[in-house]
Amino acid sequence: MKVYVSKESKKEETKSTAYSFLLVSVFGFIALILFATGVLPVHVADYMKIMLCIVMGVMLLIFFVIGIVSLRQLKTLGTQAEKENDLSSEIISWFTSTYSAKDIDESMDEEVFDQDLYFKRYEIMTRFLSKQYPDLEETFLDHLVEELYGKLFEENTK
């Protein structure tokens, strides 16, 4: 079973990744330069110093590239997050203006026990949303149904 992760969360994770990798690579390069020039008082054999500088330099370069690639993805993720938020607002607005908790409960075909009520309501809400928005990704649809369920039924019990 897949878990829904919003585009906004992905954007924040990518932002964190970009800044972390860039920061580590820049400070690492500074430390590596200080080590290679002898400013840092670490005494090792010359062949070890060369080997260490090459290996660490390559690793820090890879970190820097990962940071730059992550920064470039931020713009795309920002646009996607904005679109997803707009779509989510549109769907929630449409659903709450079209259906009420009473409409969903009246759509049940048979008598439902309390322990099964949530699942039956969830199924009906999923069907209504899928009918109006057939192209929604399954995890996004589940997320929306959960949010709508909270708005319609949990507010009514307070």
PDB file of N, CA, C and O in Angstrom, residues 64-127:
ATOM      1  N   PHE A  64      28.290  18.152  -3.993  1.00  0.00           N
ATOM      2  CA  PHE A  64      27.986  19.450  -4.583  1.00  0.00           C
ATOM      3  C   PHE A  64      27.021  19.295  -5.760  1.00  0.00           C
ATOM      4  O   PHE A  64      26.056  20.056  -5.887  1.00  0.00           O
ATOM      5  N   VAL A  65      27.260  18.313  -6.606  1.00  0.00           N
ATOM      6  CA  VAL A  65      26.380  18.062  -7.768  1.00  0.00           C
ATOM      7  C   VAL A  65      24.976  17.688  -7.292  1.00  0.00           C
ATOM      8  O   VAL A  65      23.978  18.169  -7.843  1.00  0.00           O
ATOM      9  N   ILE A  66      24.880  16.838  -6.273  1.00  0.00           N
ATOM     10  CA  ILE A  66      23.568  16.464  -5.727  1.00  0.00           C
ATOM     11  C   ILE A  66      22.842  17.706  -5.216  1.00  0.00           C
ATOM     12  O   ILE A  66      21.640  17.884  -5.443  1.00  0.00           O
ATOM     13  N   GLY A  67      23.545  18.593  -4.538  1.00  0.00           N
ATOM     14  CA  GLY A  67      22.949  19.828  -4.041  1.00  0.00           C
ATOM     15  C   GLY A  67      22.437  20.713  -5.168  1.00  0.00           C
ATOM     16  O   GLY A  67      21.328  21.254  -5.089  1.00  0.00           O
ATOM     17  N   ILE A  68      23.224  20.851  -6.232  1.00  0.00           N
ATOM     18  CA  ILE A  68      22.813  21.684  -7.375  1.00  0.00           C
ATOM     19  C   ILE A  68      21.604  21.076  -8.072  1.00  0.00           C
ATOM     20  O   ILE A  68      20.643  21.778  -8.408  1.00  0.00           O
ATOM     21  N   VAL A  69      21.617  19.762  -8.286  1.00  0.00           N
ATOM     22  CA  VAL A  69      20.477  19.091  -8.936  1.00  0.00           C
ATOM     23  C   VAL A  69      19.215  19.258  -8.096  1.00  0.00           C
ATOM     24  O   VAL A  69      18.133  19.531  -8.628  1.00  0.00           O
ATOM     25  N   SER A  70      19.351  19.130  -6.794  1.00  0.00           N
ATOM     26  CA  SER A  70      18.195  19.306  -5.909  1.00  0.00           C
ATOM     27  C   SER A  70      17.668  20.738  -5.969  1.00  0.00           C
ATOM     28  O   SER A  70      16.450  20.946  -5.979  1.00  0.00           O
ATOM     29  N   LEU A  71      18.559  21.708  -6.025  1.00  0.00           N
ATOM     30  CA  LEU A  71      18.122  23.106  -6.147  1.00  0.00           C
ATOM     31  C   LEU A  71      17.357  23.335  -7.447  1.00  0.00           C
ATOM     32  O   LEU A  71      16.368  24.073  -7.466  1.00  0.00           O
ATOM     33  N   ARG A  72      17.801  22.712  -8.515  1.00  0.00           N
ATOM     34  CA  ARG A  72      17.131  22.876  -9.811  1.00  0.00           C
ATOM     35  C   ARG A  72      15.743  22.237  -9.802  1.00  0.00           C
ATOM     36  O   ARG A  72      14.850  22.694 -10.510  1.00  0.00           O
ATOM     37  N   GLN A  73      15.549  21.188  -9.009  1.00  0.00           N
ATOM     38  CA  GLN A  73      14.246  20.523  -8.925  1.00  0.00           C
ATOM     39  C   GLN A  73      13.235  21.342  -8.131  1.00  0.00           C
ATOM     40  O   GLN A  73      12.027  21.136  -8.265  1.00  0.00           O
ATOM     41  N   LEU A  74      13.712  22.262  -7.313  1.00  0.00           N
ATOM     42  CA  LEU A  74      12.821  23.040  -6.450  1.00  0.00           C
ATOM     43  C   LEU A  74      11.782  23.827  -7.234  1.00  0.00           C
ATOM     44  O   LEU A  74      10.619  23.903  -6.829  1.00  0.00           O
ATOM     45  N   LYS A  75      12.169  24.423  -8.337  1.00  0.00           N
ATOM     46  CA  LYS A  75      11.233  25.232  -9.121  1.00  0.00           C
ATOM     47  C   LYS A  75      10.095  24.368  -9.642  1.00  0.00           C
ATOM     48  O   LYS A  75       8.924  24.734  -9.544  1.00  0.00           O
ATOM     49  N   THR A  76      10.439  23.212 -10.190  1.00  0.00           N
ATOM     50  CA  THR A  76       9.423  22.305 -10.717  1.00  0.00           C
ATOM     51  C   THR A  76       8.499  21.822  -9.601  1.00  0.00           C
ATOM     52  O   THR A  76       7.282  21.804  -9.764  1.00  0.00           O
ATOM     53  N   LEU A  77       9.088  21.441  -8.482  1.00  0.00           N
ATOM     54  CA  LEU A  77       8.283  20.971  -7.359  1.00  0.00           C
ATOM     55  C   LEU A  77       7.392  22.077  -6.797  1.00  0.00           C
ATOM     56  O   LEU A  77       6.281  21.810  -6.349  1.00  0.00           O
ATOM     57  N   GLY A  78       7.879  23.297  -6.816  1.00  0.00           N
ATOM     58  CA  GLY A  78       7.071  24.426  -6.349  1.00  0.00           C
ATOM     59  C   GLY A  78       5.831  24.611  -7.201  1.00  0.00           C
ATOM     60  O   GLY A  78       4.725  24.817  -6.690  1.00  0.00           O
ATOM     61  N   THR A  79       5.997  24.511  -8.513  1.00  0.00           N
ATOM     62  CA  THR A  79       4.866  24.630  -9.441  1.00  0.00           C
ATOM     63  C   THR A  79       3.894  23.474  -9.230  1.00  0.00           C
ATOM     64  O   THR A  79       2.676  23.681  -9.191  1.00  0.00           O
ATOM     65  N   GLN A  80       4.422  22.267  -9.086  1.00  0.00           N
ATOM     66  CA  GLN A  80       3.569  21.097  -8.874  1.00  0.00           C
ATOM     67  C   GLN A  80       2.812  21.199  -7.553  1.00  0.00           C
ATOM     68  O   GLN A  80       1.636  20.835  -7.475  1.00  0.00           O
ATOM     69  N   ALA A  81       3.470  21.691  -6.520  1.00  0.00           N
ATOM     70  CA  ALA A  81       2.821  21.834  -5.213  1.00  0.00           C
ATOM     71  C   ALA A  81       1.686  22.852  -5.293  1.00  0.00           C
ATOM     72  O   ALA A  81       0.613  22.639  -4.717  1.00  0.00           O
ATOM     73  N   GLU A  82       1.916  23.921  -6.005  1.00  0.00           N
ATOM     74  CA  GLU A  82       0.888  24.944  -6.168  1.00  0.00           C
ATOM     75  C   GLU A  82      -0.327  24.375  -6.900  1.00  0.00           C
ATOM     76  O   GLU A  82      -1.478  24.589  -6.492  1.00  0.00           O
ATOM     77  N   LYS A  83      -0.075  23.642  -7.978  1.00  0.00           N
ATOM     78  CA  LYS A  83      -1.175  23.028  -8.742  1.00  0.00           C
ATOM     79  C   LYS A  83      -1.940  22.027  -7.887  1.00  0.00           C
ATOM     80  O   LYS A  83      -3.166  21.974  -7.926  1.00  0.00           O
ATOM     81  N   GLU A  84      -1.201  21.221  -7.114  1.00  0.00           N
ATOM     82  CA  GLU A  84      -1.844  20.227  -6.264  1.00  0.00           C
ATOM     83  C   GLU A  84      -2.697  20.894  -5.192  1.00  0.00           C
ATOM     84  O   GLU A  84      -3.817  20.451  -4.919  1.00  0.00           O
ATOM     85  N   ASN A  85      -2.198  21.954  -4.600  1.00  0.00           N
ATOM     86  CA  ASN A  85      -2.972  22.678  -3.580  1.00  0.00           C
ATOM     87  C   ASN A  85      -4.234  23.290  -4.174  1.00  0.00           C
ATOM     88  O   ASN A  85      -5.304  23.264  -3.559  1.00  0.00           O
ATOM     89  N   ASP A  86      -4.114  23.860  -5.370  1.00  0.00           N
ATOM     90  CA  ASP A  86      -5.279  24.433  -6.050  1.00  0.00           C
ATOM     91  C   ASP A  86      -6.315  23.361  -6.366  1.00  0.00           C
ATOM     92  O   ASP A  86      -7.514  23.553  -6.156  1.00  0.00           O
ATOM     93  N   LEU A  87      -5.849  22.223  -6.883  1.00  0.00           N
ATOM     94  CA  LEU A  87      -6.754  21.122  -7.208  1.00  0.00           C
ATOM     95  C   LEU A  87      -7.430  20.592  -5.952  1.00  0.00           C
ATOM     96  O   LEU A  87      -8.633  20.343  -5.935  1.00  0.00           O
ATOM     97  N   SER A  88      -6.673  20.436  -4.896  1.00  0.00           N
ATOM     98  CA  SER A  88      -7.224  19.949  -3.630  1.00  0.00           C
ATOM     99  C   SER A  88      -8.305  20.895  -3.116  1.00  0.00           C
ATOM    100  O   SER A  88      -9.385  20.452  -2.718  1.00  0.00           O
ATOM    101  N   SER A  89      -8.038  22.190  -3.148  1.00  0.00           N
ATOM    102  CA  SER A  89      -9.027  23.180  -2.707  1.00  0.00           C
ATOM    103  C   SER A  89     -10.277  23.134  -3.575  1.00  0.00           C
ATOM    104  O   SER A  89     -11.398  23.199  -3.074  1.00  0.00           O
ATOM    105  N   GLU A  90     -10.073  23.007  -4.877  1.00  0.00           N
ATOM    106  CA  GLU A  90     -11.200  22.940  -5.811  1.00  0.00           C
ATOM    107  C   GLU A  90     -12.066  21.714  -5.527  1.00  0.00           C
ATOM    108  O   GLU A  90     -13.295  21.811  -5.471  1.00  0.00           O
ATOM    109  N   ILE A  91     -11.429  20.571  -5.343  1.00  0.00           N
ATOM    110  CA  ILE A  91     -12.165  19.323  -5.114  1.00  0.00           C
ATOM    111  C   ILE A  91     -12.912  19.382  -3.786  1.00  0.00           C
ATOM    112  O   ILE A  91     -14.095  19.021  -3.705  1.00  0.00           O
ATOM    113  N   ILE A  92     -12.267  19.857  -2.742  1.00  0.00           N
ATOM    114  CA  ILE A  92     -12.909  19.932  -1.424  1.00  0.00           C
ATOM    115  C   ILE A  92     -14.088  20.909  -1.466  1.00  0.00           C
ATOM    116  O   ILE A  92     -15.165  20.625  -0.939  1.00  0.00           O
ATOM    117  N   SER A  93     -13.885  22.022  -2.124  1.00  0.00           N
ATOM    118  CA  SER A  93     -14.960  23.006  -2.256  1.00  0.00           C
ATOM    119  C   SER A  93     -16.146  22.413  -3.025  1.00  0.00           C
ATOM    120  O   SER A  93     -17.300  22.563  -2.616  1.00  0.00           O
ATOM    121  N   TRP A  94     -15.845  21.751  -4.140  1.00  0.00           N
ATOM    122  CA  TRP A  94     -16.911  21.136  -4.937  1.00  0.00           C
ATOM    123  C   TRP A  94     -17.653  20.085  -4.120  1.00  0.00           C
ATOM    124  O   TRP A  94     -18.886  20.061  -4.091  1.00  0.00           O
ATOM    125  N   PHE A  95     -16.912  19.214  -3.448  1.00  0.00           N
ATOM    126  CA  PHE A  95     -17.540  18.108  -2.721  1.00  0.00           C
ATOM    127  C   PHE A  95     -18.415  18.621  -1.586  1.00  0.00           C
ATOM    128  O   PHE A  95     -19.542  18.166  -1.409  1.00  0.00           O
ATOM    129  N   THR A  96     -17.891  19.562  -0.801  1.00  0.00           N
ATOM    130  CA  THR A  96     -18.660  20.058   0.343  1.00  0.00           C
ATOM    131  C   THR A  96     -19.881  20.873  -0.081  1.00  0.00           C
ATOM    132  O   THR A  96     -20.856  20.937   0.652  1.00  0.00           O
ATOM    133  N   SER A  97     -19.811  21.482  -1.258  1.00  0.00           N
ATOM    134  CA  SER A  97     -20.987  22.221  -1.734  1.00  0.00           C
ATOM    135  C   SER A  97     -21.999  21.301  -2.420  1.00  0.00           C
ATOM    136  O   SER A  97     -23.174  21.631  -2.523  1.00  0.00           O
ATOM    137  N   THR A  98     -21.553  20.132  -2.865  1.00  0.00           N
ATOM    138  CA  THR A  98     -22.434  19.203  -3.570  1.00  0.00           C
ATOM    139  C   THR A  98     -23.049  18.170  -2.630  1.00  0.00           C
ATOM    140  O   THR A  98     -24.214  17.807  -2.774  1.00  0.00           O
ATOM    141  N   TYR A  99     -22.273  17.677  -1.683  1.00  0.00           N
ATOM    142  CA  TYR A  99     -22.727  16.602  -0.799  1.00  0.00           C
ATOM    143  C   TYR A  99     -22.619  17.018   0.654  1.00  0.00           C
ATOM    144  O   TYR A  99     -21.714  17.751   1.040  1.00  0.00           O
ATOM    145  N   SER A 100     -23.536  16.502   1.441  1.00  0.00           N
ATOM    146  CA  SER A 100     -23.470  16.700   2.886  1.00  0.00           C
ATOM    147  C   SER A 100     -23.328  15.332   3.541  1.00  0.00           C
ATOM    148  O   SER A 100     -23.443  14.297   2.878  1.00  0.00           O
ATOM    149  N   ALA A 101     -23.110  15.323   4.835  1.00  0.00           N
ATOM    150  CA  ALA A 101     -23.006  14.061   5.565  1.00  0.00           C
ATOM    151  C   ALA A 101     -24.308  13.274   5.410  1.00  0.00           C
ATOM    152  O   ALA A 101     -24.300  12.048   5.252  1.00  0.00           O
ATOM    153  N   LYS A 102     -25.413  13.992   5.399  1.00  0.00           N
ATOM    154  CA  LYS A 102     -26.724  13.348   5.249  1.00  0.00           C
ATOM    155  C   LYS A 102     -26.847  12.678   3.876  1.00  0.00           C
ATOM    156  O   LYS A 102     -27.347  11.559   3.770  1.00  0.00           O
ATOM    157  N   ASP A 103     -26.382  13.352   2.812  1.00  0.00           N
ATOM    158  CA  ASP A 103     -26.430  12.771   1.457  1.00  0.00           C
ATOM    159  C   ASP A 103     -25.645  11.468   1.384  1.00  0.00           C
ATOM    160  O   ASP A 103     -26.083  10.504   0.752  1.00  0.00           O
ATOM    161  N   ILE A 104     -24.502  11.450   2.026  1.00  0.00           N
ATOM    162  CA  ILE A 104     -23.651  10.249   1.989  1.00  0.00           C
ATOM    163  C   ILE A 104     -24.319   9.115   2.765  1.00  0.00           C
ATOM    164  O   ILE A 104     -24.378   7.980   2.286  1.00  0.00           O
ATOM    165  N   ASP A 105     -24.866   9.421   3.934  1.00  0.00           N
ATOM    166  CA  ASP A 105     -25.531   8.391   4.726  1.00  0.00           C
ATOM    167  C   ASP A 105     -26.777   7.864   4.021  1.00  0.00           C
ATOM    168  O   ASP A 105     -27.100   6.682   4.122  1.00  0.00           O
ATOM    169  N   GLU A 106     -27.476   8.720   3.281  1.00  0.00           N
ATOM    170  CA  GLU A 106     -28.660   8.280   2.551  1.00  0.00           C
ATOM    171  C   GLU A 106     -28.310   7.460   1.313  1.00  0.00           C
ATOM    172  O   GLU A 106     -29.165   6.778   0.757  1.00  0.00           O
ATOM    173  N   SER A 107     -27.074   7.501   0.867  1.00  0.00           N
ATOM    174  CA  SER A 107     -26.637   6.740  -0.303  1.00  0.00           C
ATOM    175  C   SER A 107     -26.338   5.280   0.008  1.00  0.00           C
ATOM    176  O   SER A 107     -26.063   4.493  -0.895  1.00  0.00           O
ATOM    177  N   MET A 108     -26.404   4.907   1.277  1.00  0.00           N
ATOM    178  CA  MET A 108     -26.116   3.524   1.655  1.00  0.00           C
ATOM    179  C   MET A 108     -27.300   2.645   1.283  1.00  0.00           C
ATOM    180  O   MET A 108     -28.447   2.977   1.567  1.00  0.00           O
ATOM    181  N   ASP A 109     -26.986   1.514   0.651  1.00  0.00           N
ATOM    182  CA  ASP A 109     -28.018   0.611   0.159  1.00  0.00           C
ATOM    183  C   ASP A 109     -28.627  -0.245   1.263  1.00  0.00           C
ATOM    184  O   ASP A 109     -29.800  -0.560   1.242  1.00  0.00           O
ATOM    185  N   GLU A 110     -27.815  -0.636   2.209  1.00  0.00           N
ATOM    186  CA  GLU A 110     -28.286  -1.571   3.234  1.00  0.00           C
ATOM    187  C   GLU A 110     -28.016  -0.999   4.622  1.00  0.00           C
ATOM    188  O   GLU A 110     -27.365   0.022   4.773  1.00  0.00           O
ATOM    189  N   GLU A 111     -28.531  -1.705   5.596  1.00  0.00           N
ATOM    190  CA  GLU A 111     -28.306  -1.344   6.997  1.00  0.00           C
ATOM    191  C   GLU A 111     -26.834  -1.550   7.326  1.00  0.00           C
ATOM    192  O   GLU A 111     -26.257  -2.586   7.012  1.00  0.00           O
ATOM    193  N   VAL A 112     -26.214  -0.575   7.942  1.00  0.00           N
ATOM    194  CA  VAL A 112     -24.788  -0.657   8.248  1.00  0.00           C
ATOM    195  C   VAL A 112     -24.608  -0.530   9.760  1.00  0.00           C
ATOM    196  O   VAL A 112     -25.193   0.342  10.399  1.00  0.00           O
ATOM    197  N   PHE A 113     -23.807  -1.441  10.309  1.00  0.00           N
ATOM    198  CA  PHE A 113     -23.508  -1.389  11.745  1.00  0.00           C
ATOM    199  C   PHE A 113     -22.478  -0.297  12.005  1.00  0.00           C
ATOM    200  O   PHE A 113     -21.737   0.104  11.121  1.00  0.00           O
ATOM    201  N   ASP A 114     -22.431   0.164  13.247  1.00  0.00           N
ATOM    202  CA  ASP A 114     -21.535   1.268  13.615  1.00  0.00           C
ATOM    203  C   ASP A 114     -20.083   0.998  13.261  1.00  0.00           C
ATOM    204  O   ASP A 114     -19.382   1.894  12.799  1.00  0.00           O
ATOM    205  N   GLN A 115     -19.611  -0.238  13.459  1.00  0.00           N
ATOM    206  CA  GLN A 115     -18.209  -0.541  13.193  1.00  0.00           C
ATOM    207  C   GLN A 115     -17.886  -0.512  11.702  1.00  0.00           C
ATOM    208  O   GLN A 115     -16.733  -0.334  11.318  1.00  0.00           O
ATOM    209  N   ASP A 116     -18.878  -0.662  10.844  1.00  0.00           N
ATOM    210  CA  ASP A 116     -18.670  -0.643   9.391  1.00  0.00           C
ATOM    211  C   ASP A 116     -19.029   0.696   8.760  1.00  0.00           C
ATOM    212  O   ASP A 116     -18.834   0.890   7.559  1.00  0.00           O
ATOM    213  N   LEU A 117     -19.565   1.597   9.540  1.00  0.00           N
ATOM    214  CA  LEU A 117     -20.050   2.871   9.018  1.00  0.00           C
ATOM    215  C   LEU A 117     -18.946   3.671   8.333  1.00  0.00           C
ATOM    216  O   LEU A 117     -19.136   4.200   7.236  1.00  0.00           O
ATOM    217  N   TYR A 118     -17.796   3.746   8.973  1.00  0.00           N
ATOM    218  CA  TYR A 118     -16.677   4.495   8.398  1.00  0.00           C
ATOM    219  C   TYR A 118     -16.317   3.951   7.022  1.00  0.00           C
ATOM    220  O   TYR A 118     -16.148   4.702   6.071  1.00  0.00           O
ATOM    221  N   PHE A 119     -16.181   2.637   6.902  1.00  0.00           N
ATOM    222  CA  PHE A 119     -15.761   2.022   5.642  1.00  0.00           C
ATOM    223  C   PHE A 119     -16.790   2.227   4.533  1.00  0.00           C
ATOM    224  O   PHE A 119     -16.437   2.470   3.383  1.00  0.00           O
ATOM    225  N   LYS A 120     -18.059   2.151   4.882  1.00  0.00           N
ATOM    226  CA  LYS A 120     -19.115   2.354   3.879  1.00  0.00           C
ATOM    227  C   LYS A 120     -19.126   3.814   3.413  1.00  0.00           C
ATOM    228  O   LYS A 120     -19.241   4.091   2.225  1.00  0.00           O
ATOM    229  N   ARG A 121     -19.027   4.731   4.351  1.00  0.00           N
ATOM    230  CA  ARG A 121     -18.967   6.154   3.981  1.00  0.00           C
ATOM    231  C   ARG A 121     -17.745   6.426   3.107  1.00  0.00           C
ATOM    232  O   ARG A 121     -17.820   7.156   2.120  1.00  0.00           O
ATOM    233  N   TYR A 122     -16.625   5.851   3.491  1.00  0.00           N
ATOM    234  CA  TYR A 122     -15.372   6.022   2.737  1.00  0.00           C
ATOM    235  C   TYR A 122     -15.556   5.526   1.302  1.00  0.00           C
ATOM    236  O   TYR A 122     -15.148   6.179   0.349  1.00  0.00           O
ATOM    237  N   GLU A 123     -16.169   4.380   1.158  1.00  0.00           N
ATOM    238  CA  GLU A 123     -16.415   3.799  -0.170  1.00  0.00           C
ATOM    239  C   GLU A 123     -17.320   4.694  -1.013  1.00  0.00           C
ATOM    240  O   GLU A 123     -17.047   4.941  -2.193  1.00  0.00           O
ATOM    241  N   ILE A 124     -18.385   5.207  -0.415  1.00  0.00           N
ATOM    242  CA  ILE A 124     -19.320   6.085  -1.139  1.00  0.00           C
ATOM    243  C   ILE A 124     -18.628   7.381  -1.541  1.00  0.00           C
ATOM    244  O   ILE A 124     -18.759   7.841  -2.689  1.00  0.00           O
ATOM    245  N   MET A 125     -17.870   7.974  -0.637  1.00  0.00           N
ATOM    246  CA  MET A 125     -17.176   9.222  -0.946  1.00  0.00           C
ATOM    247  C   MET A 125     -16.141   9.012  -2.052  1.00  0.00           C
ATOM    248  O   MET A 125     -15.985   9.851  -2.940  1.00  0.00           O
ATOM    249  N   THR A 126     -15.449   7.885  -2.002  1.00  0.00           N
ATOM    250  CA  THR A 126     -14.470   7.565  -3.046  1.00  0.00           C
ATOM    251  C   THR A 126     -15.159   7.434  -4.397  1.00  0.00           C
ATOM    252  O   THR A 126     -14.667   7.932  -5.414  1.00  0.00           O
ATOM    253  N   ARG A 127     -16.311   6.786  -4.402  1.00  0.00           N
ATOM    254  CA  ARG A 127     -17.074   6.618  -5.648  1.00  0.00           C
ATOM    255  C   ARG A 127     -17.511   7.983  -6.203  1.00  0.00           C
ATOM    256  O   ARG A 127     -17.370   8.255  -7.390  1.00  0.00           O
TER     257      ARG A 127
END
